[in-house]
Coordinates of C-alpha atoms in Angstrom, one line a residue:
X3 CA 86.7 24.4 -72.5
X4 CA 85.7 22.4 -69.3
X5 CA 83.0 24.1 -67.2
X6 CA 82.4 22.8 -63.6
X7 CA 78.9 23.5 -62.3
X8 CA 78.3 23.1 -58.5
X9 CA 74.7 22.8 -57.4
X10 CA 74.1 24.6 -54.0
X11 CA 71.5 23.1 -51.7
X12 CA 68.8 25.7 -51.1
X13 CA 66.8 25.6 -47.9
X14 CA 63.4 25.2 -49.7
X15 CA 61.9 22.2 -47.8
X16 CA 60.2 22.0 -44.4
X17 CA 60.9 19.3 -41.9
X18 CA 58.3 16.5 -42.0
X19 CA 57.0 14.3 -39.2
X20 CA 56.1 10.7 -40.2
X21 CA 53.4 10.8 -37.5
X22 CA 52.1 14.4 -36.9
X23 CA 49.5 13.1 -34.4
X24 CA 50.3 10.7 -31.6
X25 CA 48.4 9.4 -28.5
X26 CA 50.0 7.9 -25.5
X27 CA 48.6 6.4 -22.2
X28 CA 51.0 7.0 -19.3
X29 CA 50.5 5.3 -15.9
X30 CA 50.2 7.6 -13.0
X31 CA 53.1 5.9 -11.2
X32 CA 55.6 6.1 -14.0
X33 CA 59.0 6.8 -12.7
X34 CA 60.6 10.2 -13.4
X35 CA 63.1 9.9 -16.3
X36 CA 61.1 7.2 -18.1
X37 CA 60.7 7.7 -21.9
X38 CA 57.1 7.9 -22.9
X39 CA 57.5 8.5 -26.6
X40 CA 60.5 7.0 -28.4
X41 CA 62.9 9.1 -30.4
X42 CA 62.2 7.2 -33.6
X43 CA 58.4 8.0 -33.3
X44 CA 58.9 11.7 -33.2
X45 CA 62.0 12.4 -35.3
X46 CA 61.4 14.6 -38.3
X47 CA 63.1 14.3 -41.7
X48 CA 64.2 17.1 -44.0
X49 CA 64.8 16.7 -47.7
X50 CA 67.5 19.4 -47.5
X51 CA 69.3 17.2 -45.1
X52 CA 69.5 20.0 -42.5
X53 CA 70.1 19.4 -38.8
X54 CA 66.7 19.4 -37.0
X55 CA 66.2 21.5 -33.9
X56 CA 63.3 20.5 -31.6
X57 CA 61.2 22.3 -29.0
X58 CA 58.4 20.9 -26.8
X59 CA 55.5 22.9 -25.3
X60 CA 52.2 22.2 -23.7
X61 CA 48.8 23.6 -24.5
X62 CA 47.1 22.7 -21.2
X63 CA 47.3 25.1 -18.2
X64 CA 49.1 23.9 -15.1
X65 CA 50.7 20.9 -16.9
X66 CA 53.9 22.6 -18.0
X67 CA 57.2 21.0 -16.8
X68 CA 55.9 17.4 -16.5
X69 CA 57.3 16.3 -19.9
X70 CA 60.4 17.2 -21.7
X71 CA 62.7 16.2 -24.6
X72 CA 66.2 14.7 -24.1
X73 CA 67.9 17.5 -26.0
X74 CA 67.5 20.1 -28.7
X75 CA 68.5 17.5 -31.3
X76 CA 67.0 14.5 -29.5
X77 CA 63.1 14.6 -29.5
X78 CA 62.6 11.6 -27.2
X79 CA 59.9 12.6 -24.8
X80 CA 60.4 11.6 -21.1
X81 CA 58.7 12.2 -17.8
X82 CA 60.3 15.0 -16.0
X83 CA 58.1 15.4 -12.9
X84 CA 56.0 12.9 -10.9
X85 CA 52.4 12.6 -12.0
X86 CA 49.3 13.0 -9.9
X87 CA 46.0 11.8 -11.5
X88 CA 44.0 14.1 -9.2
X89 CA 45.9 17.2 -10.5
X90 CA 45.3 16.4 -14.2
X91 CA 44.5 13.3 -16.2
X92 CA 45.4 14.5 -19.7
X93 CA 47.5 17.1 -21.6
X94 CA 48.4 18.0 -25.1
X95 CA 52.0 18.5 -26.2
X96 CA 53.3 20.3 -29.2
X97 CA 56.6 19.3 -30.7
X98 CA 58.2 21.8 -33.1
X99 CA 60.9 20.7 -35.6
X100 CA 63.0 23.5 -37.2
X101 CA 65.7 23.4 -39.8
X102 CA 67.5 26.3 -38.1
X103 CA 68.2 27.1 -34.4
X104 CA 65.5 29.3 -32.7
X105 CA 67.9 32.2 -32.5
X106 CA 69.0 32.0 -36.2
X107 CA 68.3 35.1 -38.3
X108 CA 68.0 32.9 -41.4
X109 CA 64.7 31.9 -42.8
X110 CA 63.4 28.9 -41.0
X111 CA 61.0 26.1 -41.9
X112 CA 59.0 24.5 -39.1
X113 CA 56.9 21.4 -38.7
X114 CA 54.6 20.6 -35.7
X115 CA 53.6 17.3 -34.2
X116 CA 50.7 17.0 -31.6
X117 CA 51.1 14.4 -28.8
X118 CA 48.0 13.7 -26.7
X119 CA 48.9 12.3 -23.3
X120 CA 46.3 10.5 -21.2
X121 CA 47.2 9.8 -17.5
X122 CA 46.0 6.4 -16.3
X123 CA 45.2 6.2 -12.6
X124 CA 47.1 3.5 -10.8
X125 CA 46.5 1.8 -7.4
X126 CA 48.8 4.1 -5.4
X127 CA 46.7 4.8 -2.3
X128 CA 45.4 2.8 0.7
X129 CA 41.7 2.9 1.6
X130 CA 40.2 6.0 3.2
X131 CA 37.8 5.7 6.2
X132 CA 34.9 8.1 5.8
X133 CA 34.1 10.7 6.7
X134 CA 37.6 12.2 6.3
X135 CA 39.2 15.6 5.9
X136 CA 41.7 16.5 3.2
X137 CA 45.0 17.5 4.6
X138 CA 45.9 21.1 3.5
X139 CA 43.5 20.7 0.6
X140 CA 45.8 17.9 -0.8
X141 CA 43.6 15.4 -2.5
X142 CA 46.2 12.6 -1.9
X143 CA 45.8 12.6 1.9
X144 CA 42.5 12.4 3.8
X145 CA 42.5 12.1 7.6
X146 CA 39.6 10.4 9.4
X147 CA 38.5 10.7 13.0
X148 CA 38.0 7.7 15.4
X149 CA 34.6 6.0 15.5
X150 CA 32.8 5.8 18.9
X151 CA 29.7 4.1 20.2
X152 CA 28.1 2.7 23.4
X153 CA 26.5 -0.5 24.5
X154 CA 24.4 -1.2 27.6
X155 CA 25.7 -3.4 30.3
X156 CA 24.1 -6.9 30.6
X157 CA 22.1 -6.2 27.4
X158 CA 22.6 -8.0 24.1
X159 CA 22.1 -5.9 21.0
X160 CA 21.1 -7.9 17.9
X161 CA 21.3 -4.9 15.5
X162 CA 24.5 -3.2 14.1
X163 CA 25.8 -0.7 16.6
X164 CA 25.2 2.9 16.0
X165 CA 28.5 4.8 15.8
X166 CA 29.7 8.4 15.6
X167 CA 30.4 10.2 13.2
X168 CA 28.8 7.4 11.2
X169 CA 29.0 3.7 10.3
X170 CA 32.4 2.1 9.6
X171 CA 32.9 2.7 5.9
X172 CA 36.0 2.9 3.7
X173 CA 36.6 3.5 0.0
X174 CA 39.4 3.0 -2.5
X175 CA 40.5 6.6 -3.2
X176 CA 41.8 5.5 -6.6
X177 CA 38.2 6.0 -7.8
X178 CA 38.7 4.8 -11.4
X179 CA 39.9 1.5 -10.0
X180 CA 37.5 1.4 -7.0
X181 CA 38.6 -1.9 -5.6
X182 CA 36.3 -3.8 -3.2
X183 CA 37.0 -3.3 0.5
X184 CA 36.8 -6.0 3.2
X185 CA 36.8 -5.3 7.0
X186 CA 38.3 -7.2 9.9
X187 CA 39.0 -6.5 13.6
X188 CA 42.8 -6.8 14.2
X189 CA 43.1 -5.6 17.8
X190 CA 41.4 -4.6 21.1
X191 CA 38.6 -7.1 20.9
X192 CA 38.9 -8.5 24.4
X193 CA 37.0 -11.8 24.9
X194 CA 35.8 -11.5 21.2
X195 CA 32.8 -9.4 22.3
X196 CA 32.4 -7.8 18.9
X197 CA 32.5 -8.8 15.3
X198 CA 32.6 -6.9 12.1
X199 CA 30.9 -7.8 8.8
X200 CA 33.6 -8.3 6.2
X201 CA 31.6 -6.8 3.4
X202 CA 29.5 -4.0 5.1
X203 CA 31.7 -3.0 8.0
X204 CA 28.7 -3.3 10.4
X205 CA 29.8 -3.8 14.0
X206 CA 27.7 -6.3 16.1
X207 CA 27.9 -8.0 19.5
X208 CA 28.8 -11.6 20.1
X209 CA 28.1 -11.6 23.8
X210 CA 27.0 -9.2 26.6
X211 CA 29.3 -7.0 28.6
X212 CA 28.8 -7.5 32.4
X213 CA 30.7 -4.5 33.8
X214 CA 31.5 -0.9 32.9
X215 CA 34.3 -1.2 30.4
X216 CA 35.8 0.5 27.4
X217 CA 36.9 -1.3 24.2
X218 CA 39.4 0.3 21.8
X219 CA 39.0 -1.8 18.7
X220 CA 41.3 -1.7 15.7
X221 CA 39.4 -2.2 12.5
X222 CA 41.3 -2.8 9.2
X223 CA 40.0 -2.1 5.8
X224 CA 41.8 -4.0 3.0
X225 CA 41.6 -4.0 -0.8
X226 CA 40.5 -7.3 -2.1
X227 CA 43.0 -7.4 -5.0
X228 CA 45.9 -6.0 -3.1
X229 CA 46.2 -6.9 0.6
X230 CA 49.2 -4.5 1.0
X231 CA 46.8 -1.7 0.5
X232 CA 45.1 -1.3 3.9
X233 CA 44.2 1.2 6.5
X234 CA 43.4 0.9 10.2
X235 CA 40.7 2.9 12.1
X236 CA 40.1 3.1 15.9
X237 CA 36.6 2.3 17.2
X238 CA 36.0 3.1 20.9
X239 CA 33.0 1.3 22.4
X240 CA 32.0 2.2 26.0
X241 CA 29.8 -0.2 28.1
X242 CA 27.4 1.9 30.2
X243 CA 24.4 1.4 32.5
X244 CA 21.2 1.5 30.5
X245 CA 19.3 4.8 30.6
X246 CA 15.6 4.3 31.4
X247 CA 14.6 7.8 32.3
X248 CA 15.1 11.1 30.4
X249 CA 16.6 14.0 32.4
X250 CA 14.1 16.6 33.8
X251 CA 14.4 20.1 35.2
X252 CA 13.6 20.8 38.8
X253 CA 11.2 23.6 37.7
X254 CA 9.1 24.1 34.7
X255 CA 9.8 27.9 34.6
X256 CA 12.8 29.8 35.9
X257 CA 12.5 33.6 36.5
X258 CA 15.6 35.8 36.7
X259 CA 16.6 39.4 36.8
X260 CA 19.6 41.5 35.6
X261 CA 20.8 45.0 36.4
X262 CA 21.2 47.6 33.7
X263 CA 24.7 48.5 32.8
X264 CA 26.4 45.3 33.9
X265 CA 29.3 44.1 31.8
X266 CA 29.2 40.8 29.8
X267 CA 29.4 37.5 31.7
X268 CA 27.7 39.0 34.8
X269 CA 25.5 36.8 36.9
X270 CA 21.7 36.6 36.3
X271 CA 20.0 36.7 39.7
X272 CA 16.8 35.0 41.0
X273 CA 13.7 37.2 40.5
X274 CA 12.9 38.8 43.9
X275 CA 16.3 37.8 45.4
X276 CA 19.0 40.0 43.9
X277 CA 21.7 38.4 46.1
X278 CA 21.3 34.9 44.8
X279 CA 22.5 33.8 41.3
X280 CA 19.9 32.0 39.2
X281 CA 20.9 28.3 38.9
X282 CA 19.2 26.0 36.4
X283 CA 19.4 22.4 37.5
X284 CA 18.4 19.1 35.8
X285 CA 18.1 15.6 37.3
X286 CA 18.2 12.1 35.9
X287 CA 16.8 9.1 37.8
X288 CA 19.3 6.8 36.2
X289 CA 22.1 8.7 38.0
X290 CA 20.6 9.8 41.3
X291 CA 24.0 10.5 42.9
X292 CA 25.3 12.9 40.1

C-alpha cells in the first residue's frame, strides 16, 4: 500500500525586517519623486513564503503625506511632497509588513520597521535685509523696507551714516548654514560720493555734496560661498542744509476755549475771542521762509 502525504504550509511565521530601525538624512531641496530609502533596505522576508503587503504611516503631526511607498508590494520610500526645513526638520515613519492584505479576514502576522528621517537644511534662499516682515506668515519670504538717511550740504561726515529703520544689515536665512555676507554698491552712486564697507555694511562718505540732491543707492548683499545668492536693497540719501537751530513756538503758553455740546472735530477758539480759532505756530531759524 502506497500512502502519499502532502505537507500543507501553515501561516505560522511573521514577516521579518532585516533592519527594523533605519535613519536617513534627506536634503531639504531633494526633488519630489526621489527615492530616500531603497527597496532592498526595507523589504521584509517571510519563512512561509507569503506575499508581503506594506503600509507606511508617520508618527509626527503635520508631516503626513511627504513620504510614501511605491506600491503595496514595493516598500521603496520616496519623497512625495517638497520639503521645507522651516516647517519641520525631522519625522518618524512606521513601515508595516503583513502576510495578508489589510482587508483579509484571515489571521495576519505583522512586522514593523521604524525609519527616522532628518531634514538637512540646504542653501535655498537669498540673503534677507533686516528688519523685514514675513509675507503672510510664510517663513520662506521676508520683505524689507528701503533704508533712508540724510547728509548735510558742504559737510563731510567721517562716521558711518545713520539710517532708518536701522543700519544696512543682511543675514543668510538658511540659518544652519549662515553663510558670510558681503556688501557692495551696484547703482545710484553718482560721482562715487558714498562707499559701503564690504564686511559691516556701514555706509560712509567719500566726498562732500555741494547742492541739494537725492541719491538712490542700490546696495547688494551677496553670500561669500555662492555669489548667485544675493539681494538688493534701496538706500535713499538726501542732501539737506544743515540745521543749526531747533524749532521754537511763538508763545510759551496757549490758552483756548470750547463750547459745551459741540460735535467732534470742532474748532478750539482763542480764550477771550470766541470768533478766532486757536492756532499753534512754531518757527525755525534755519528755514525763515517756511
